[in-house]
PDB file of C-alpha atoms in Angstrom:
ATOM      1  CA  UNK A 279       0.000   0.000   0.000  1.00 45.00           C
ATOM      2  CA  UNK A 280       2.853   2.386   0.871  1.00 43.00           C
ATOM      3  CA  UNK A 281       4.467   1.846  -2.514  1.00 49.00           C
ATOM      4  CA  UNK A 282       1.214   2.542  -4.340  1.00 47.00           C
ATOM      5  CA  UNK A 283       0.731   5.814  -2.446  1.00 42.00           C
ATOM      6  CA  UNK A 284       4.305   6.829  -3.147  1.00 43.00           C
ATOM      7  CA  UNK A 285       3.937   6.133  -6.852  1.00 40.00           C
ATOM      8  CA  UNK A 286       0.634   8.030  -7.020  1.00 39.00           C
ATOM      9  CA  UNK A 287       2.112  11.021  -5.178  1.00 42.00           C
ATOM     10  CA  UNK A 288       5.111  11.078  -7.486  1.00 42.00           C
ATOM     11  CA  UNK A 289       2.896  10.965 -10.568  1.00 40.00           C
ATOM     12  CA  UNK A 290       0.659  13.748  -9.187  1.00 40.00           C
ATOM     13  CA  UNK A 291       3.623  16.018  -8.474  1.00 43.00           C
ATOM     14  CA  UNK A 292       4.993  15.415 -11.949  1.00 43.00           C
ATOM     15  CA  UNK A 293       1.653  16.244 -13.522  1.00 42.00           C
ATOM     16  CA  UNK A 294       1.348  19.461 -11.540  1.00 40.00           C
ATOM     17  CA  UNK A 295       4.877  20.546 -12.367  1.00 41.00           C
ATOM     18  CA  UNK A 296       4.245  20.088 -16.108  1.00 38.00           C
ATOM     19  CA  UNK A 297       0.820  21.803 -16.103  1.00 38.00           C
ATOM     20  CA  UNK A 298       0.517  25.254 -17.703  1.00 37.00           C
ATOM     21  CA  UNK A 299       0.988  28.169 -15.328  1.00 35.00           C
ATOM     22  CA  UNK A 300      -2.514  29.113 -14.182  1.00 31.00           C
ATOM     23  CA  UNK A 301      -1.583  32.773 -13.648  1.00 36.00           C
ATOM     24  CA  UNK A 302      -0.224  33.000 -17.182  1.00 36.00           C
ATOM     25  CA  UNK A 303      -3.426  31.504 -18.515  1.00 36.00           C
ATOM     26  CA  UNK A 304      -5.440  34.219 -16.800  1.00 51.00           C
ATOM     27  CA  UNK A 305      -3.402  37.069 -18.327  1.00 91.00           C
ATOM     28  CA  UNK A 306      -5.437  39.276 -20.651  1.00 96.00           C
ATOM     29  CA  UNK A 307      -3.748  39.330 -24.045  1.00 97.00           C
ATOM     30  CA  UNK A 308      -6.676  40.279 -26.294  1.00 98.00           C
ATOM     31  CA  UNK A 309      -7.081  43.943 -27.164  1.00 98.00           C
ATOM     32  CA  UNK A 310     -10.045  45.141 -29.249  1.00 98.00           C
ATOM     33  CA  UNK A 311      -9.711  48.662 -30.682  1.00 98.00           C
ATOM     34  CA  UNK A 312     -12.742  50.721 -31.730  1.00 98.00           C
ATOM     35  CA  UNK A 313     -12.529  53.931 -33.784  1.00 98.00           C
ATOM     36  CA  UNK A 314     -14.785  56.954 -33.467  1.00 98.00           C
ATOM     37  CA  UNK A 315     -16.940  59.044 -35.779  1.00 98.00           C
ATOM     38  CA  UNK A 316     -15.491  60.345 -39.039  1.00 98.00           C
ATOM     39  CA  UNK A 317     -12.552  57.950 -38.771  1.00 97.00           C
ATOM     40  CA  UNK A 318     -11.684  54.346 -39.518  1.00 97.00           C
ATOM     41  CA  UNK A 319      -9.515  51.676 -37.965  1.00 97.00           C
ATOM     42  CA  UNK A 320      -6.326  52.652 -39.800  1.00 97.00           C
ATOM     43  CA  UNK A 321      -5.673  55.422 -37.280  1.00 97.00           C
ATOM     44  CA  UNK A 322      -4.836  52.764 -34.705  1.00 98.00           C
ATOM     45  CA  UNK A 323      -1.765  51.556 -36.634  1.00 98.00           C
ATOM     46  CA  UNK A 324       0.813  53.118 -34.309  1.00 98.00           C
ATOM     47  CA  UNK A 325      -0.901  51.735 -31.215  1.00 98.00           C
ATOM     48  CA  UNK A 326      -1.452  48.385 -32.945  1.00 98.00           C
ATOM     49  CA  UNK A 327       2.233  48.023 -33.844  1.00 98.00           C
ATOM     50  CA  UNK A 328       3.343  48.638 -30.257  1.00 98.00           C
ATOM     51  CA  UNK A 329       0.818  46.249 -28.739  1.00 98.00           C
ATOM     52  CA  UNK A 330       1.620  43.466 -31.202  1.00 98.00           C
ATOM     53  CA  UNK A 331       5.352  43.931 -30.608  1.00 98.00           C
ATOM     54  CA  UNK A 332       4.676  43.553 -26.886  1.00 97.00           C
ATOM     55  CA  UNK A 333       2.881  40.248 -27.366  1.00 97.00           C
ATOM     56  CA  UNK A 334      -0.784  41.219 -27.458  1.00 98.00           C
ATOM     57  CA  UNK A 335      -3.407  39.809 -29.779  1.00 98.00           C
ATOM     58  CA  UNK A 336      -4.965  42.924 -31.327  1.00 98.00           C
ATOM     59  CA  UNK A 337      -8.172  43.259 -33.353  1.00 98.00           C
ATOM     60  CA  UNK A 338      -9.505  46.466 -34.889  1.00 98.00           C
ATOM     61  CA  UNK A 339     -13.247  46.904 -35.365  1.00 98.00           C
ATOM     62  CA  UNK A 340     -14.466  48.719 -38.468  1.00 98.00           C
ATOM     63  CA  UNK A 341     -17.838  50.120 -37.458  1.00 97.00           C
ATOM     64  CA  UNK A 342     -20.189  50.953 -40.343  1.00 97.00           C
ATOM     65  CA  UNK A 343     -21.479  54.102 -38.577  1.00 98.00           C
ATOM     66  CA  UNK A 344     -24.843  53.559 -40.276  1.00 98.00           C
ATOM     67  CA  UNK A 345     -26.620  53.146 -36.926  1.00 98.00           C
ATOM     68  CA  UNK A 346     -25.603  53.013 -33.287  1.00 98.00           C
ATOM     69  CA  UNK A 347     -26.893  49.466 -32.956  1.00 98.00           C
ATOM     70  CA  UNK A 348     -24.954  48.372 -36.037  1.00 98.00           C
ATOM     71  CA  UNK A 349     -21.784  49.741 -34.449  1.00 98.00           C
ATOM     72  CA  UNK A 350     -22.482  47.977 -31.151  1.00 98.00           C
ATOM     73  CA  UNK A 351     -23.124  44.746 -33.054  1.00 98.00           C
ATOM     74  CA  UNK A 352     -19.852  45.129 -34.967  1.00 98.00           C
ATOM     75  CA  UNK A 353     -17.948  45.370 -31.687  1.00 98.00           C
ATOM     76  CA  UNK A 354     -19.724  42.348 -30.219  1.00 98.00           C
ATOM     77  CA  UNK A 355     -18.999  40.395 -33.394  1.00 98.00           C
ATOM     78  CA  UNK A 356     -15.273  40.976 -32.983  1.00 98.00           C
ATOM     79  CA  UNK A 357     -15.365  40.260 -29.252  1.00 98.00           C
ATOM     80  CA  UNK A 358     -16.972  36.895 -29.989  1.00 98.00           C
ATOM     81  CA  UNK A 359     -13.947  35.912 -32.068  1.00 98.00           C
ATOM     82  CA  UNK A 360     -11.499  36.386 -29.191  1.00 98.00           C
ATOM     83  CA  UNK A 361     -10.093  33.430 -27.266  1.00 96.00           C
ATOM     84  CA  UNK A 362     -10.449  34.564 -23.681  1.00 96.00           C
ATOM     85  CA  UNK A 363     -11.050  37.918 -21.987  1.00 97.00           C
ATOM     86  CA  UNK A 364     -10.383  41.246 -23.712  1.00 98.00           C
ATOM     87  CA  UNK A 365      -9.559  44.854 -22.997  1.00 98.00           C
ATOM     88  CA  UNK A 366     -12.005  46.976 -25.011  1.00 98.00           C
ATOM     89  CA  UNK A 367     -10.608  50.318 -26.194  1.00 98.00           C
ATOM     90  CA  UNK A 368     -12.365  53.182 -27.963  1.00 98.00           C
ATOM     91  CA  UNK A 369     -11.783  56.666 -29.289  1.00 98.00           C
ATOM     92  CA  UNK A 370     -14.325  59.503 -29.383  1.00 98.00           C
ATOM     93  CA  UNK A 371     -17.881  58.400 -30.352  1.00 98.00           C
ATOM     94  CA  UNK A 372     -16.594  54.837 -30.017  1.00 98.00           C
ATOM     95  CA  UNK A 373     -16.676  55.394 -26.269  1.00 98.00           C
ATOM     96  CA  UNK A 374     -20.470  55.423 -26.327  1.00 98.00           C
ATOM     97  CA  UNK A 375     -20.367  52.255 -28.438  1.00 98.00           C
ATOM     98  CA  UNK A 376     -18.135  50.319 -26.017  1.00 98.00           C
ATOM     99  CA  UNK A 377     -20.112  51.598 -23.036  1.00 98.00           C
ATOM    100  CA  UNK A 378     -23.043  49.641 -24.487  1.00 98.00           C
ATOM    101  CA  UNK A 379     -21.115  46.710 -25.984  1.00 98.00           C
ATOM    102  CA  UNK A 380     -18.790  46.348 -23.007  1.00 98.00           C
ATOM    103  CA  UNK A 381     -21.390  44.516 -20.964  1.00 96.00           C
ATOM    104  CA  UNK A 382     -20.308  41.351 -22.778  1.00 97.00           C
ATOM    105  CA  UNK A 383     -18.910  38.878 -20.187  1.00 97.00           C
ATOM    106  CA  UNK A 384     -15.604  38.561 -22.056  1.00 97.00           C
ATOM    107  CA  UNK A 385     -14.749  42.246 -21.502  1.00 98.00           C
ATOM    108  CA  UNK A 386     -12.360  42.561 -18.564  1.00 98.00           C
ATOM    109  CA  UNK A 387     -11.780  46.313 -18.728  1.00 98.00           C
ATOM    110  CA  UNK A 388     -12.476  49.428 -20.786  1.00 98.00           C
ATOM    111  CA  UNK A 389     -10.088  52.105 -22.032  1.00 98.00           C
ATOM    112  CA  UNK A 390     -11.520  55.411 -23.237  1.00 98.00           C
ATOM    113  CA  UNK A 391      -9.236  57.523 -25.422  1.00 98.00           C
ATOM    114  CA  UNK A 392     -10.489  61.127 -25.707  1.00 98.00           C
ATOM    115  CA  UNK A 393     -13.881  59.461 -25.723  1.00 98.00           C
ATOM    116  CA  UNK A 394     -17.464  59.837 -24.631  1.00 98.00           C
ATOM    117  CA  UNK A 395     -18.501  57.808 -21.593  1.00 98.00           C
ATOM    118  CA  UNK A 396     -22.282  58.180 -21.117  1.00 98.00           C
ATOM    119  CA  UNK A 397     -24.225  56.561 -18.313  1.00 98.00           C
ATOM    120  CA  UNK A 398     -27.351  54.436 -18.732  1.00 98.00           C
ATOM    121  CA  UNK A 399     -30.220  56.656 -19.835  1.00 98.00           C
ATOM    122  CA  UNK A 400     -27.868  59.304 -21.243  1.00 98.00           C
ATOM    123  CA  UNK A 401     -27.065  60.404 -24.788  1.00 97.00           C
ATOM    124  CA  UNK A 402     -23.655  61.460 -26.019  1.00 97.00           C
ATOM    125  CA  UNK A 403     -25.192  64.528 -27.641  1.00 97.00           C
ATOM    126  CA  UNK A 404     -26.635  65.699 -24.323  1.00 97.00           C
ATOM    127  CA  UNK A 405     -23.452  65.021 -22.385  1.00 97.00           C
ATOM    128  CA  UNK A 406     -21.530  67.144 -24.857  1.00 97.00           C
ATOM    129  CA  UNK A 407     -23.582  70.167 -23.813  1.00 97.00           C
ATOM    130  CA  UNK A 408     -22.129  70.010 -20.301  1.00 97.00           C
ATOM    131  CA  UNK A 409     -18.817  71.300 -21.660  1.00 98.00           C
ATOM    132  CA  UNK A 410     -19.285  72.398 -25.293  1.00 97.00           C
ATOM    133  CA  UNK A 411     -16.320  71.801 -27.571  1.00 98.00           C
ATOM    134  CA  UNK A 412     -14.774  74.122 -30.132  1.00 98.00           C
ATOM    135  CA  UNK A 413     -16.067  71.785 -32.844  1.00 98.00           C
ATOM    136  CA  UNK A 414     -19.634  72.016 -31.545  1.00 97.00           C
ATOM    137  CA  UNK A 415     -19.443  75.816 -31.630  1.00 97.00           C
ATOM    138  CA  UNK A 416     -17.663  76.068 -34.982  1.00 97.00           C
ATOM    139  CA  UNK A 417     -20.348  75.116 -37.482  1.00 96.00           C
ATOM    140  CA  UNK A 418     -17.843  72.723 -39.078  1.00 98.00           C
ATOM    141  CA  UNK A 419     -20.078  69.673 -38.686  1.00 98.00           C
ATOM    142  CA  UNK A 420     -21.897  69.261 -41.985  1.00 98.00           C
ATOM    143  CA  UNK A 421     -24.712  66.925 -42.974  1.00 98.00           C
ATOM    144  CA  UNK A 422     -25.459  65.115 -46.215  1.00 98.00           C
ATOM    145  CA  UNK A 423     -28.919  65.120 -47.763  1.00 98.00           C
ATOM    146  CA  UNK A 424     -29.562  61.634 -46.364  1.00 98.00           C
ATOM    147  CA  UNK A 425     -28.628  62.492 -42.779  1.00 98.00           C
ATOM    148  CA  UNK A 426     -24.944  61.582 -42.418  1.00 98.00           C
ATOM    149  CA  UNK A 427     -22.481  63.922 -40.740  1.00 98.00           C
ATOM    150  CA  UNK A 428     -18.886  64.856 -41.511  1.00 98.00           C
ATOM    151  CA  UNK A 429     -16.403  67.579 -40.598  1.00 98.00           C
ATOM    152  CA  UNK A 430     -15.733  70.295 -43.157  1.00 98.00           C
ATOM    153  CA  UNK A 431     -12.389  69.156 -44.646  1.00 98.00           C
ATOM    154  CA  UNK A 432     -11.124  72.757 -44.592  1.00 98.00           C
ATOM    155  CA  UNK A 433     -11.460  72.805 -40.783  1.00 98.00           C
ATOM    156  CA  UNK A 434     -10.624  69.179 -40.045  1.00 98.00           C
ATOM    157  CA  UNK A 435      -6.934  69.740 -39.321  1.00 98.00           C
ATOM    158  CA  UNK A 436      -7.382  72.476 -36.726  1.00 98.00           C
ATOM    159  CA  UNK A 437     -10.376  70.928 -34.970  1.00 98.00           C
ATOM    160  CA  UNK A 438      -9.659  67.179 -35.102  1.00 98.00           C
ATOM    161  CA  UNK A 439      -5.950  66.639 -35.660  1.00 98.00           C
ATOM    162  CA  UNK A 440      -3.991  69.810 -34.935  1.00 98.00           C
ATOM    163  CA  UNK A 441      -0.880  67.944 -33.726  1.00 98.00           C
ATOM    164  CA  UNK A 442      -0.550  65.877 -36.915  1.00 98.00           C
ATOM    165  CA  UNK A 443       1.289  66.907 -40.092  1.00 98.00           C
ATOM    166  CA  UNK A 444      -0.894  68.718 -42.617  1.00 98.00           C
ATOM    167  CA  UNK A 445      -0.685  66.002 -45.253  1.00 98.00           C
ATOM    168  CA  UNK A 446      -1.701  63.294 -42.780  1.00 98.00           C
ATOM    169  CA  UNK A 447      -4.624  65.356 -41.515  1.00 98.00           C
ATOM    170  CA  UNK A 448      -5.672  66.056 -45.105  1.00 98.00           C
ATOM    171  CA  UNK A 449      -5.806  62.336 -45.865  1.00 98.00           C
ATOM    172  CA  UNK A 450      -7.914  61.737 -42.758  1.00 98.00           C
ATOM    173  CA  UNK A 451     -10.215  64.608 -43.736  1.00 98.00           C
ATOM    174  CA  UNK A 452     -10.724  63.231 -47.226  1.00 98.00           C
ATOM    175  CA  UNK A 453     -11.276  59.650 -46.074  1.00 98.00           C
ATOM    176  CA  UNK A 454     -13.841  60.351 -43.372  1.00 97.00           C
ATOM    177  CA  UNK A 455     -16.407  57.673 -42.604  1.00 97.00           C
ATOM    178  CA  UNK A 456     -19.644  59.634 -42.559  1.00 98.00           C
ATOM    179  CA  UNK A 457     -21.557  59.005 -39.332  1.00 98.00           C
ATOM    180  CA  UNK A 458     -25.354  58.841 -39.295  1.00 98.00           C
ATOM    181  CA  UNK A 459     -26.489  61.887 -37.297  1.00 98.00           C
ATOM    182  CA  UNK A 460     -28.882  59.957 -35.057  1.00 98.00           C
ATOM    183  CA  UNK A 461     -25.986  57.880 -33.705  1.00 98.00           C
ATOM    184  CA  UNK A 462     -24.956  60.740 -31.435  1.00 98.00           C
ATOM    185  CA  UNK A 463     -28.404  60.724 -29.829  1.00 97.00           C
ATOM    186  CA  UNK A 464     -28.613  57.022 -29.067  1.00 98.00           C
ATOM    187  CA  UNK A 465     -29.653  56.357 -25.472  1.00 98.00           C
ATOM    188  CA  UNK A 466     -27.355  54.074 -23.515  1.00 98.00           C
ATOM    189  CA  UNK A 467     -29.255  51.166 -21.966  1.00 98.00           C
ATOM    190  CA  UNK A 468     -26.420  49.698 -19.885  1.00 96.00           C
ATOM    191  CA  UNK A 469     -23.142  51.391 -18.894  1.00 98.00           C
ATOM    192  CA  UNK A 470     -20.360  48.810 -18.766  1.00 98.00           C
ATOM    193  CA  UNK A 471     -18.050  51.119 -16.806  1.00 98.00           C
ATOM    194  CA  UNK A 472     -20.459  50.887 -13.885  1.00 98.00           C
ATOM    195  CA  UNK A 473     -19.397  47.283 -13.270  1.00 97.00           C
ATOM    196  CA  UNK A 474     -15.967  47.027 -14.903  1.00 98.00           C
ATOM    197  CA  UNK A 475     -12.658  48.859 -14.356  1.00 98.00           C
ATOM    198  CA  UNK A 476     -12.036  51.755 -16.707  1.00 98.00           C
ATOM    199  CA  UNK A 477      -9.229  54.000 -17.896  1.00 98.00           C
ATOM    200  CA  UNK A 478      -9.396  57.411 -19.563  1.00 98.00           C
ATOM    201  CA  UNK A 479      -6.799  59.107 -21.742  1.00 98.00           C
ATOM    202  CA  UNK A 480      -7.531  62.837 -21.689  1.00 98.00           C
ATOM    203  CA  UNK A 481      -6.297  64.794 -24.706  1.00 98.00           C
ATOM    204  CA  UNK A 482      -5.173  68.071 -23.171  1.00 98.00           C
ATOM    205  CA  UNK A 483      -5.800  70.254 -26.250  1.00 98.00           C
ATOM    206  CA  UNK A 484      -8.804  68.396 -27.649  1.00 98.00           C
ATOM    207  CA  UNK A 485     -11.105  70.650 -29.681  1.00 98.00           C
ATOM    208  CA  UNK A 486     -13.559  67.937 -30.763  1.00 98.00           C
ATOM    209  CA  UNK A 487     -14.517  66.802 -27.248  1.00 98.00           C
ATOM    210  CA  UNK A 488     -13.853  69.338 -24.518  1.00 98.00           C
ATOM    211  CA  UNK A 489     -11.058  68.015 -22.258  1.00 98.00           C
ATOM    212  CA  UNK A 490     -13.124  69.147 -19.267  1.00 98.00           C
ATOM    213  CA  UNK A 491     -15.843  66.711 -20.333  1.00 98.00           C
ATOM    214  CA  UNK A 492     -13.296  63.895 -20.600  1.00 98.00           C
ATOM    215  CA  UNK A 493     -12.073  64.757 -17.092  1.00 98.00           C
ATOM    216  CA  UNK A 494     -15.661  64.893 -15.812  1.00 98.00           C
ATOM    217  CA  UNK A 495     -16.466  61.499 -17.309  1.00 98.00           C
ATOM    218  CA  UNK A 496     -13.337  59.997 -15.747  1.00 98.00           C
ATOM    219  CA  UNK A 497     -14.015  61.464 -12.322  1.00 98.00           C
ATOM    220  CA  UNK A 498     -17.606  60.217 -12.329  1.00 98.00           C
ATOM    221  CA  UNK A 499     -16.544  56.702 -13.332  1.00 98.00           C
ATOM    222  CA  UNK A 500     -13.546  56.723 -10.970  1.00 98.00           C
ATOM    223  CA  UNK A 501     -11.413  55.831 -13.975  1.00 98.00           C
ATOM    224  CA  UNK A 502      -7.657  55.550 -13.895  1.00 98.00           C
ATOM    225  CA  UNK A 503      -6.773  58.749 -15.750  1.00 98.00           C
ATOM    226  CA  UNK A 504      -3.772  59.783 -17.819  1.00 98.00           C
ATOM    227  CA  UNK A 505      -3.634  63.204 -19.467  1.00 98.00           C
ATOM    228  CA  UNK A 506      -1.508  63.862 -22.543  1.00 98.00           C
ATOM    229  CA  UNK A 507      -0.719  67.571 -22.470  1.00 98.00           C
ATOM    230  CA  UNK A 508      -1.058  69.389 -25.783  1.00 98.00           C
ATOM    231  CA  UNK A 509      -2.625  66.425 -27.559  1.00 98.00           C
ATOM    232  CA  UNK A 510      -5.373  66.935 -30.114  1.00 98.00           C
ATOM    233  CA  UNK A 511      -8.475  64.796 -30.443  1.00 98.00           C
ATOM    234  CA  UNK A 512      -6.340  62.485 -32.602  1.00 98.00           C
ATOM    235  CA  UNK A 513      -4.172  61.607 -29.593  1.00 98.00           C
ATOM    236  CA  UNK A 514      -4.355  57.906 -30.507  1.00 98.00           C
ATOM    237  CA  UNK A 515      -2.592  58.749 -33.783  1.00 98.00           C
ATOM    238  CA  UNK A 516      -0.175  61.432 -32.571  1.00 98.00           C
ATOM    239  CA  UNK A 517       0.822  59.794 -29.266  1.00 98.00           C
ATOM    240  CA  UNK A 518       0.633  56.027 -29.841  1.00 98.00           C
ATOM    241  CA  UNK A 519       3.215  55.188 -27.163  1.00 98.00           C
ATOM    242  CA  UNK A 520       1.330  56.989 -24.404  1.00 98.00           C
ATOM    243  CA  UNK A 521      -1.976  55.420 -25.463  1.00 98.00           C
ATOM    244  CA  UNK A 522      -0.473  51.930 -25.773  1.00 98.00           C
ATOM    245  CA  UNK A 523       1.083  52.295 -22.313  1.00 98.00           C
ATOM    246  CA  UNK A 524      -2.352  52.930 -20.797  1.00 98.00           C
ATOM    247  CA  UNK A 525      -3.845  49.927 -22.608  1.00 98.00           C
ATOM    248  CA  UNK A 526      -1.025  47.661 -21.437  1.00 98.00           C
ATOM    249  CA  UNK A 527      -1.406  48.986 -17.891  1.00 97.00           C
ATOM    250  CA  UNK A 528      -5.105  48.102 -18.048  1.00 98.00           C
ATOM    251  CA  UNK A 529      -4.314  44.591 -19.261  1.00 98.00           C
ATOM    252  CA  UNK A 530      -1.785  44.068 -16.468  1.00 97.00           C
ATOM    253  CA  UNK A 531      -4.196  45.402 -13.866  1.00 97.00           C
ATOM    254  CA  UNK A 532      -7.050  43.036 -14.723  1.00 97.00           C
ATOM    255  CA  UNK A 533      -4.646  40.098 -14.994  1.00 93.00           C
ATOM    256  CA  UNK A 534      -3.605  40.289 -11.334  1.00 79.00           C
TER     257      UNK A 534
END
C-alpha cells in the first residue's frame, strides 16, 4: 500500500509541475480597438504596432457608422472571435459604443481615449452640452442630404488633428467615414463602466470633445486617468506610445 501511495504522489507532483501556469493563462492578451466618428480603424496603426510587438493579440473593429446598434453589433462580433477575456478600447464616439457593448462577459476592462462615456439613460449629444467643444461651436459639422455627418475638410486639421502633419490630416479629412447623425443621440441602456474597471486618456488640447468633459467622465466613473498635455483629439494617432502604455497597464491590472 505504501508503494502505491508513493507512486501516485510522485505521478501527481509530476503532472502538476508540467501543467501550464494558471496565472499565465489568466493574463489578458486580447485587445479590441474601436474607432470613433469620421474615422476608420487605420488610425490605430501606431498603437497596434506597439501592442503586437509587446505580445498582445490585437483586433480592430471597423464600425459601419450607419446606426448606433450596427456599431455595437460590430464590436460584439469581434469580441466573440477572441479566445479569452479582452480589454475593449475606444476613441471619441466609439466610447459610447463600447459603453453599451462592453457589458459582454468577455470584456475585462475598458479604455476610453479622448472618448465619450455616457451613463445608462444618457445620450452622447446631451453630455456634450455640459462642456461644449470648439467643434460644436464652430459650425464645421456638416450633414449630407440623407442624414450623415462629416467635418468640413477645410477645418478638419485644426479641430480634429492639430498635432498631426498637414498632409496626414488632409488624408484623414478626405477619407472620413460619414456618421449617421442619429448615432450621437442614441440612449445608452447599460453602462459597462459601472461594473468594470475603466481607464481614460484625456487629450489636453482636444477641440472635438472638450477636455473638461473627458475629465468629468473619468471622475464620475472613478477611472484611472492619464492626461496627454497638448494632444489633439487624434491623440491615438499622434501619441501612440502613451496610449499603448495605458492599454497595457489596463491589461496588467485586470490580470492580477
